[in-house]
Coordinates of N, CA and C in Angstrom, one line a residue:
D4 N -30.3 16.6 4.3 CA -30.0 15.2 4.2 C -28.8 15.6 3.6
S5 N -27.7 16.3 3.8 CA -26.3 16.2 3.5 C -25.7 14.7 4.1
P6 N -24.4 14.6 3.5 CA -23.7 13.7 3.7 C -23.6 13.2 5.4
W7 N -22.8 14.9 5.3 CA -22.2 15.0 7.0 C -23.3 15.3 7.6
H8 N -24.1 16.0 7.2 CA -25.4 15.6 8.4 C -25.9 14.0 8.7
R9 N -25.6 13.3 7.3 CA -26.4 11.6 8.0 C -25.7 10.8 8.7
M10 N -24.0 11.3 8.3 CA -23.2 10.9 9.4 C -23.2 11.4 11.3
L11 N -23.2 12.8 10.9 CA -23.7 13.1 12.3 C -24.6 12.4 13.3
K12 N -25.7 12.4 12.2 CA -27.1 11.9 12.8 C -26.8 10.2 13.5
E13 N -26.3 9.6 12.5 CA -25.9 8.3 13.0 C -24.7 8.3 13.5
T14 N -24.4 9.3 14.6 CA -23.3 8.8 15.3 C -23.5 9.8 16.6
L15 N -24.4 10.7 16.8 CA -24.3 11.7 17.9 C -25.4 10.3 19.0
P16 N -24.7 9.8 20.0 CA -25.1 9.7 21.4 C -26.6 10.1 21.9
P17 N -27.2 10.0 22.8 CA -28.0 10.8 23.8 C -27.7 12.0 24.7
L18 N -28.5 12.7 23.8 CA -27.4 14.5 24.8 C -28.3 15.0 25.4
A19 N -29.0 14.4 26.5 CA -30.0 14.4 27.1 C -28.7 15.6 28.5
G20 N -29.9 16.6 29.5 CA -28.6 16.9 29.9 C -27.1 17.7 29.5
K21 N -27.0 17.6 28.2 CA -25.5 18.1 27.7 C -25.6 19.3 27.8
R22 N -24.9 20.2 27.5 CA -24.7 21.4 26.8 C -23.6 21.7 25.7
V23 N -24.4 21.6 24.5 CA -23.9 21.6 23.1 C -23.4 23.0 22.2
L24 N -22.6 23.1 21.6 CA -22.4 23.8 20.6 C -22.1 23.4 19.2
E25 N -23.0 23.9 18.4 CA -22.4 23.8 16.9 C -22.4 25.4 16.5
I26 N -20.8 24.9 15.7 CA -20.2 26.0 15.3 C -20.2 26.0 13.7
G27 N -20.7 27.0 13.2 CA -21.2 27.4 11.8 C -22.4 26.7 11.1
C28 N -23.2 26.8 11.7 CA -24.5 26.5 11.8 C -25.3 26.7 10.2
G29 N -25.2 28.1 9.6 CA -25.6 28.1 8.6 C -26.7 28.8 8.9
R30 N -27.3 27.8 7.8 CA -29.3 28.1 8.1 C -30.4 27.5 9.2
G31 N -29.2 26.9 9.7 CA -30.1 26.2 11.2 C -30.5 24.9 10.8
G32 N -30.2 24.4 10.4 CA -31.5 23.2 9.5 C -31.2 22.1 10.7
F33 N -29.7 22.2 10.9 CA -29.3 21.1 11.7 C -29.4 21.3 13.2
A34 N -29.5 22.6 13.3 CA -29.6 22.9 15.0 C -31.4 22.8 15.3
A35 N -32.0 22.7 14.2 CA -33.5 22.6 14.3 C -34.0 21.5 14.7
W36 N -33.1 20.9 13.9 CA -33.3 19.0 13.8 C -32.8 18.5 15.6
L37 N -31.8 19.2 15.4 CA -31.0 18.3 17.2 C -32.3 19.1 18.1
G38 N -32.6 20.3 18.4 CA -33.4 20.7 18.9 C -35.0 20.1 19.7
T39 N -35.3 19.6 18.1 CA -36.8 18.7 18.4 C -36.8 17.2 18.7
Q40 N -35.1 16.9 18.6 CA -35.4 15.6 19.3 C -36.1 15.2 20.0
P41 N -36.3 14.2 20.4 CA -37.4 13.0 22.4 C -36.3 13.8 22.6
E42 N -36.6 14.2 24.2 CA -36.1 14.4 25.2 C -34.9 13.3 25.5
E43 N -35.1 12.3 25.4 CA -33.7 11.8 25.8 C -32.2 12.0 24.8
R44 N -32.5 12.6 23.7 CA -31.5 12.9 22.7 C -31.3 14.2 22.4
R45 N -31.9 15.3 22.9 CA -32.1 16.5 22.8 C -31.4 17.0 24.0
P46 N -30.3 17.8 23.6 CA -29.0 18.8 24.3 C -30.1 19.4 25.4
A47 N -29.5 19.4 26.9 CA -30.0 19.8 27.9 C -30.3 22.2 26.7
N48 N -29.0 22.1 26.4 CA -29.2 23.5 25.3 C -28.3 23.3 24.6
L49 N -28.4 24.1 23.6 CA -27.7 24.4 22.3 C -27.1 25.8 21.9
V50 N -26.3 25.8 21.8 CA -25.9 27.3 20.9 C -25.5 26.7 20.1
A51 N -26.2 28.0 18.7 CA -26.2 27.3 17.1 C -25.2 28.5 17.3
S52 N -23.6 29.0 16.2 CA -23.2 29.9 16.3 C -22.9 29.5 14.5
D53 N -22.9 31.3 14.2 CA -22.0 31.7 12.4 C -21.4 32.8 12.6
F54 N -20.3 32.4 12.0 CA -19.7 33.9 11.8 C -20.5 35.2 10.9
S55 N -21.0 34.5 10.7 CA -21.7 35.3 9.2 C -23.7 35.7 10.3
P56 N -24.0 36.6 10.6 CA -25.1 37.6 11.1 C -26.0 37.3 10.4
E57 N -26.3 37.5 9.1 CA -27.2 37.0 8.6 C -27.9 35.8 8.6
A58 N -26.5 34.8 8.6 CA -27.1 32.9 9.1 C -27.8 33.3 10.1
V59 N -26.9 33.5 10.7 CA -27.7 33.2 12.7 C -28.6 34.5 12.2
R60 N -29.4 35.0 11.8 CA -30.5 35.3 12.1 C -31.6 34.5 10.9
M61 N -31.4 33.8 9.9 CA -32.3 32.9 9.5 C -32.2 31.9 10.3
A62 N -31.3 31.3 10.8 CA -30.8 30.2 11.8 C -32.1 30.3 12.9
R63 N -32.1 31.5 13.1 CA -33.3 32.0 14.7 C -34.5 31.9 14.2
E64 N -34.5 32.3 13.0 CA -35.7 32.6 12.3 C -36.5 30.6 11.7
F65 N -35.7 30.5 11.3 CA -35.9 28.7 10.8 C -36.3 28.1 12.2
G66 N -35.6 28.3 13.6 CA -35.8 27.5 14.3 C -37.2 28.0 14.9
Q67 N -37.6 29.2 15.2 CA -38.4 29.5 15.5 C -40.3 28.7 14.8
S68 N -39.3 28.7 13.4 CA -41.0 28.5 12.6 C -41.0 26.9 13.1
K69 N -40.0 26.8 13.9 CA -39.8 24.5 14.3 C -40.6 24.6 15.7
G70 N -40.6 25.5 16.3 CA -40.8 25.4 17.4 C -39.5 25.2 18.8
V71 N -38.7 25.6 18.2 CA -37.2 24.7 19.3 C -37.4 26.0 20.0
K72 N -37.5 25.6 21.4 CA -37.5 26.2 22.4 C -35.7 26.0 23.5
N73 N -35.0 25.6 23.4 CA -33.7 24.5 23.7 C -32.4 25.4 23.1
V74 N -32.9 26.6 21.8 CA -31.6 26.2 21.5 C -31.1 28.0 21.1
T75 N -30.1 28.2 22.0 CA -29.8 30.0 21.7 C -28.9 29.8 20.6
Y76 N -29.0 31.5 19.8 CA -28.4 31.7 18.5 C -27.7 32.8 18.9
A77 N -26.3 32.3 18.3 CA -25.2 33.6 18.6 C -24.4 33.6 17.2
V78 N -23.8 35.0 16.9 CA -22.9 35.4 15.9 C -21.7 34.7 16.8
G79 N -20.4 34.1 15.9 CA -18.9 34.0 17.1 C -18.5 33.7 15.8
D80 N -16.7 33.8 16.4 CA -15.8 33.5 15.5 C -15.0 32.7 15.6
L81 N -14.9 31.7 15.0 CA -14.4 30.4 14.9 C -12.7 30.5 15.3
M82 N -11.9 31.3 15.4 CA -10.3 31.8 15.2 C -10.6 31.7 16.5
Q83 N -11.8 33.0 17.6 CA -11.5 34.1 18.6 C -12.9 33.5 19.2
L84 N -13.3 32.2 19.6 CA -14.4 31.8 19.9 C -14.6 33.1 21.8
E85 N -15.7 32.7 22.3 CA -16.1 34.3 22.9 C -16.3 33.5 24.3
W86 N -16.9 32.3 24.7 CA -17.2 31.1 25.5 C -15.7 31.2 26.1
P87 N -15.6 30.5 28.0 CA -14.7 30.7 28.5 C -14.5 29.4 27.9
E88 N -13.3 28.8 28.7 CA -12.7 27.3 29.0 C -13.6 26.6 29.7
A89 N -13.7 25.0 29.1 CA -14.4 24.1 29.7 C -15.7 24.1 29.7
S90 N -16.6 25.5 28.3 CA -17.7 25.6 28.5 C -19.2 24.4 27.8
F91 N -19.0 24.0 27.3 CA -19.7 22.9 26.4 C -19.2 21.0 27.3
D92 N -20.0 20.4 27.1 CA -19.6 18.9 26.9 C -19.5 18.6 25.6
A93 N -19.8 19.1 24.5 CA -19.6 18.5 23.4 C -20.1 19.9 22.5
V94 N -18.7 19.6 21.1 CA -19.2 20.8 19.9 C -19.0 19.9 18.7
I95 N -20.1 20.4 17.7 CA -20.6 20.0 16.6 C -19.8 21.4 15.7
S96 N -19.0 20.5 14.5 CA -18.2 21.4 13.8 C -18.4 21.2 12.5
S97 N -19.4 21.6 11.4 CA -20.1 20.9 10.6 C -19.1 21.7 9.0
E98 N -17.8 20.7 8.2 CA -18.3 21.7 7.6 C -17.4 23.2 7.3
T99 N -16.8 23.0 8.5 CA -16.4 24.4 8.6 C -15.4 24.8 8.7
I100 N -14.2 23.8 9.4 CA -12.7 24.0 9.3 C -12.0 24.6 8.5
E101 N -12.6 24.0 6.9 CA -11.9 24.8 5.8 C -12.1 25.7 5.2
H102 N -12.8 26.6 5.8 CA -13.1 28.1 5.7 C -12.5 28.6 6.6
V103 N -11.8 28.7 7.4 CA -11.3 29.3 8.5 C -9.9 29.8 8.0
P104 N -8.9 31.0 8.1 CA -7.6 30.8 7.8 C -6.9 30.5 8.2
E105 N -6.7 29.5 9.9 CA -5.9 28.9 10.8 C -6.6 27.6 10.9
P106 N -6.4 26.3 10.1 CA -7.5 25.7 11.3 C -7.0 24.7 12.7
C107 N -5.7 24.5 12.5 CA -5.3 24.5 13.7 C -5.3 25.4 14.5
R108 N -5.7 26.6 14.7 CA -5.7 27.4 15.2 C -7.3 27.3 15.8
A109 N -7.9 27.1 14.8 CA -9.5 26.6 14.9 C -10.1 25.3 15.8
L110 N -9.3 24.3 15.3 CA -9.7 23.1 16.8 C -8.5 23.4 18.0
A111 N -7.8 24.4 17.9 CA -7.1 24.8 19.2 C -8.3 24.9 20.1
E112 N -9.1 26.2 19.6 CA -9.8 27.1 20.4 C -11.3 26.1 20.4
L113 N -11.5 24.7 19.7 CA -12.7 23.9 19.9 C -12.1 23.3 21.0
A114 N -10.8 23.2 21.1 CA -10.3 22.3 22.8 C -10.9 23.0 23.3
R115 N -10.4 24.4 23.4 CA -10.5 25.1 24.5 C -11.7 25.3 25.3
V116 N -13.0 25.9 24.0 CA -14.0 25.3 24.6 C -14.7 24.2 25.5
L117 N -14.1 22.9 25.0 CA -15.0 21.7 25.3 C -14.6 21.7 27.0
K118 N -14.9 20.9 27.8 CA -15.0 20.4 29.1 C -13.7 20.0 28.6
P119 N -12.6 18.6 29.4 CA -12.2 17.7 29.9 C -12.9 16.2 29.8
G120 N -13.0 15.5 28.5 CA -13.5 14.5 28.7 C -14.6 15.0 27.7
G121 N -14.7 16.0 27.1 CA -16.0 16.4 26.1 C -15.7 15.4 25.0
T122 N -16.8 15.7 24.2 CA -16.3 15.5 22.3 C -16.5 16.0 21.7
L123 N -15.7 15.7 20.7 CA -15.5 17.0 19.2 C -16.8 16.1 17.9
Y124 N -16.9 16.5 17.0 CA -17.8 15.9 16.6 C -17.5 17.1 14.8
L125 N -16.4 15.8 14.2 CA -16.1 17.3 13.5 C -16.2 16.7 11.6
T126 N -16.7 17.1 10.9 CA -16.2 16.8 9.5 C -15.9 17.9 8.7
F127 N -15.3 17.6 7.4 CA -14.8 18.2 6.4 C -15.0 17.7 5.2
P128 N -14.6 18.0 4.1 CA -14.2 17.3 2.9 C -12.5 17.0 3.0
S129 N -12.6 15.5 2.8 CA -10.8 15.5 2.9 C -10.5 15.4 1.1
Y130 N -9.9 16.3 0.7 CA -9.1 15.5 -1.0 C -8.2 14.3 -1.0
F131 N -7.9 13.8 0.1 CA -7.4 12.1 -0.2 C -7.9 11.3 -1.1
N132 N -8.2 12.2 -2.4 CA -9.1 11.2 -3.2 C -9.0 11.7 -4.5
L133 N -9.5 10.8 -5.6 CA -9.7 11.5 -6.7 C -10.2 13.4 -6.8
M134 N -11.0 13.3 -6.2 CA -11.2 15.2 -5.8 C -10.1 16.0 -5.7
G135 N -9.3 15.5 -5.2 CA -7.9 16.2 -5.1 C -7.2 16.1 -6.1
L136 N -7.7 14.8 -6.8 CA -6.4 14.8 -8.4 C -6.8 16.1 -8.7
Y137 N -8.3 16.2 -8.7 CA -9.1 17.3 -10.0 C -8.7 18.9 -9.5
R138 N -8.4 19.2 -8.2 CA -7.6 20.2 -7.7 C -6.8 20.5 -7.7
I139 N -5.6 19.5 -8.3 CA -4.2 19.6 -9.0 C -4.5 20.2 -10.6
Y140 N -5.1 19.5 -10.7 CA -5.5 19.4 -12.6 C -6.0 21.4 -13.0
L141 N -6.9 21.6 -11.7 CA -7.4 22.9 -11.7 C -6.2 23.7 -11.1
K142 N -5.5 23.6 -10.9 CA -4.4 24.4 -10.4 C -3.5 24.6 -11.0
L143 N -3.0 23.2 -12.0 CA -2.1 23.1 -13.2 C -2.7 23.9 -14.7
A144 N -4.0 24.3 -14.2 CA -4.5 24.8 -15.4 C -4.9 26.1 -15.6
G145 N -4.8 26.3 -14.4 CA -4.8 27.7 -13.7 C -6.3 28.3 -13.8
R146 N -6.7 27.1 -13.1 CA -8.1 27.4 -13.3 C -8.6 27.8 -11.5
P147 N -9.1 28.7 -11.1 CA -9.2 28.8 -9.1 C -10.5 27.4 -9.1
F148 N -10.5 27.2 -7.6 CA -11.4 26.4 -7.2 C -12.2 26.9 -6.7
T149 N -13.3 26.6 -6.9 CA -14.6 27.7 -5.9 C -15.4 26.2 -5.3
E150 N -15.6 26.9 -3.9 CA -17.5 26.1 -3.6 C -17.9 27.0 -2.6
E151 N -18.9 27.1 -3.7 CA -20.3 28.1 -3.5 C -20.0 29.7 -3.1
G152 N -18.8 30.1 -3.6 CA -19.0 31.2 -3.0 C -17.6 31.0 -2.0
Q153 N -17.2 30.3 -1.6 CA -16.3 30.7 -0.2 C -15.2 31.4 -0.6
P154 N -14.5 32.6 0.8 CA -13.2 32.7 -0.2 C -12.0 32.0 0.2
I155 N -12.8 30.9 1.0 CA -11.4 30.4 1.8 C -11.8 28.8 1.4
N156 N -10.8 27.8 1.0 CA -10.9 26.7 0.5 C -10.2 25.5 0.8
H157 N -9.4 25.4 2.2 CA -8.2 24.5 1.9 C -8.4 23.4 1.6
C158 N -7.6 22.5 1.6 CA -7.0 21.1 0.3 C -6.4 20.4 2.0
L159 N -8.2 19.8 2.5 CA -7.5 19.3 3.5 C -7.7 17.7 3.4
L160 N -7.2 17.0 4.0 CA -6.7 16.0 3.8 C -6.6 14.6 4.9
L161 N -7.1 13.8 4.7 CA -7.4 12.8 6.1 C -6.7 12.3 7.2
P162 N -5.6 12.7 6.7 CA -5.0 11.7 7.6 C -3.7 13.3 8.3
R163 N -3.9 14.2 7.5 CA -3.3 15.9 8.2 C -4.0 15.7 9.0
V164 N -5.7 15.5 9.0 CA -6.5 16.8 10.2 C -6.5 15.9 11.3
R165 N -6.4 14.2 10.8 CA -6.2 13.5 12.2 C -5.1 13.7 13.3
F166 N -4.0 14.1 12.1 CA -2.4 14.7 13.1 C -2.9 15.8 13.5
W167 N -3.7 17.4 13.6 CA -3.5 18.2 13.3 C -4.9 17.9 15.0
V168 N -5.7 17.4 15.3 CA -6.7 16.9 15.9 C -5.9 16.7 17.5
G169 N -5.5 15.9 17.0 CA -4.2 14.9 18.0 C -3.2 16.1 18.9
R170 N -2.6 16.4 17.9 CA -1.7 17.8 18.4 C -2.7 19.0 19.2
A171 N -4.2 19.1 18.5 CA -5.0 20.0 19.5 C -5.1 20.0 20.8
G172 N -4.9 18.2 21.2 CA -5.6 18.2 22.6 C -6.3 16.9 22.4
F173 N -6.8 16.4 21.6 CA -7.5 15.1 21.3 C -7.0 13.7 21.4
H174 N -8.3 12.7 21.7 CA -7.6 11.3 21.4 C -9.1 11.1 20.5
I175 N -8.5 10.7 19.7 CA -9.7 10.2 18.0 C -10.2 8.7 18.7
L176 N -11.4 9.1 18.9 CA -12.0 7.5 18.9 C -12.7 7.2 17.5
L177 N -12.9 7.6 16.6 CA -14.0 7.0 15.7 C -13.7 8.0 14.2
T178 N -13.3 7.6 13.1 CA -12.8 7.6 11.7 C -14.1 7.1 11.0
G179 N -14.9 8.3 9.9 CA -15.9 7.9 9.0 C -15.8 8.4 7.7
G180 N -16.4 7.9 6.7 CA -16.5 8.8 5.5 C -17.5 8.4 5.1
L181 N -18.3 9.1 3.6 CA -19.0 8.5 2.9 C -18.7 9.5 1.4
G182 N -19.0 9.3 0.5 CA -18.8 9.6 -1.4 C -17.8 9.6 -1.7
H183 N -17.9 8.8 -3.0 CA -16.8 8.8 -3.7 C -17.2 8.9 -5.2
Y184 N -16.1 10.0 -5.2 CA -17.3 10.7 -6.6 C -16.1 10.5 -7.7
L185 N -16.2 10.9 -9.0 CA -15.2 11.4 -10.1 C -15.7 12.2 -10.9
P186 N -14.9 13.1 -10.4 CA -15.1 14.4 -11.2 C -15.0 14.1 -13.0
W187 N -16.3 15.1 -13.7 CA -16.3 15.2 -14.8 C -17.0 16.5 -15.0
P188 N -15.7 16.7 -16.4 CA -16.2 18.3 -16.8 C -17.6 18.6 -17.2
R189 N -17.8 19.5 -16.9 CA -19.0 20.2 -17.4 C -20.2 20.1 -16.8
R190 N -20.0 18.9 -15.8 CA -21.4 18.3 -15.0 C -21.0 18.0 -13.4
A191 N -22.0 17.7 -12.7 CA -21.8 17.0 -11.3 C -20.6 16.3 -11.6
P192 N -19.6 16.2 -10.2 CA -19.3 14.6 -10.3 C -20.1 13.3 -9.8
I193 N -19.0 12.8 -10.1 CA -20.3 11.3 -10.4 C -20.1 10.4 -9.5
R194 N -20.8 10.0 -8.8 CA -20.5 9.6 -6.9 C -20.5 8.0 -7.4
F195 N -20.1 7.0 -6.6 CA -20.1 5.5 -6.7 C -20.8 5.2 -5.3
P196 N -22.2 5.0 -5.4 CA -22.9 4.4 -3.9 C -22.0 2.9 -3.0
F197 N -21.8 2.4 -3.8 CA -21.1 1.0 -3.6 C -20.1 0.8 -2.8
A198 N -19.5 2.0 -3.3 CA -17.8 2.3 -2.4 C -18.0 2.6 -0.7
D199 N -19.2 3.0 -0.6 CA -19.3 3.6 1.1 C -19.2 2.3 1.4
R200 N -19.7 1.2 1.2 CA -19.8 0.0 1.5 C -18.5 -1.2 1.6
V201 N -17.4 -0.6 1.1 CA -16.7 -1.6 1.0 C -15.7 -1.3 2.8
P202 N -15.2 -2.3 2.6 CA -14.1 -1.8 4.2 C -13.5 -0.6 3.8
L203 N -13.0 0.1 4.9 CA -11.6 1.2 4.9 C -12.1 2.2 3.7
A204 N -13.3 1.6 2.7 CA -12.7 2.9 1.5 C -13.0 4.4 2.1
W205 N -13.6 4.6 4.0 CA -13.7 5.4 4.2 C -12.2 6.1 3.9
I206 N -11.4 6.0 4.5 CA -10.0 6.9 3.9 C -10.3 7.8 3.0
F207 N -10.7 6.9 1.7 CA -10.1 7.7 0.6 C -12.3 8.6 -0.1
A208 N -12.8 8.6 1.2 CA -14.1 9.7 1.1 C -14.0 11.0 0.7
H209 N -14.9 11.9 0.6 CA -14.8 12.5 0.0 C -15.2 13.4 1.5
H210 N -16.3 12.9 1.9 CA -16.8 13.4 3.5 C -16.3 12.3 4.0
S211 N -15.3 13.2 5.5 CA -15.3 12.7 6.9 C -15.5 13.3 7.9
L212 N -15.6 12.0 8.9 CA -16.0 12.4 10.2 C -15.1 12.0 11.1
L213 N -14.7 13.1 11.6 CA -13.7 12.7 13.1 C -14.6 12.9 14.6
V214 N -14.9 11.8 15.2 CA -15.3 12.0 16.6 C -13.8 12.0 17.8
A215 N -13.6 12.9 18.7 CA -12.5 12.7 19.5 C -12.4 13.4 20.4
E216 N -12.5 13.3 21.4 CA -12.6 13.0 23.2 C -11.4 14.4 23.6
R217 N -11.9 15.7 23.9 CA -10.9 16.7 24.7 C -9.9 15.3 25.7
K218 N -8.9 15.9 26.0 CA -8.1 14.8 27.0 C -8.0 15.2 27.8
R219 N -8.1 14.2 29.0 CA -7.9 15.2 30.7 C -7.4 15.3 31.1

């Protein structure tokens, strides 16, 4: 029920007959959800991949516990994907590109494995907001920014990622976002749900969504 998965669930079209890659599948919750959708919404084949072999093992076990049949699991490096060009009709990358060494190279890889006209569903944290100011404050104070022990945490900005996606060979179809927060010392950031309903407030949301089509 994370904000990024809620955005994906509300945005994904019926995927019947499609071959789909989820890169950065983590423990496999979203792959299992997608693999148990009604037949008209379920991909013909879903590949759930992650850089961590342990995550892939956990995802496979979770999928098996849910009775998922049409999902295959694979260890994969987003910086150098093993699949040939134009292998997938759609790619889902959720909260992943901020944790790789070169986000632009990762986007180029996602474009490569997509068929022309295929669709990318990309979510990522944007710091074009108060959370970004908080990261600047931490840096000036000499305190490192951490996110659940991730060794790489790029400070992504929505306008900049939109530019990268276009340069990687995509045409952007949809931009959205959820989550407006006020950082607060020694406690979780305070969220303002009403801001999600304000027109164009997604520009400054912390959880961003881009839907883009690979150019033909």
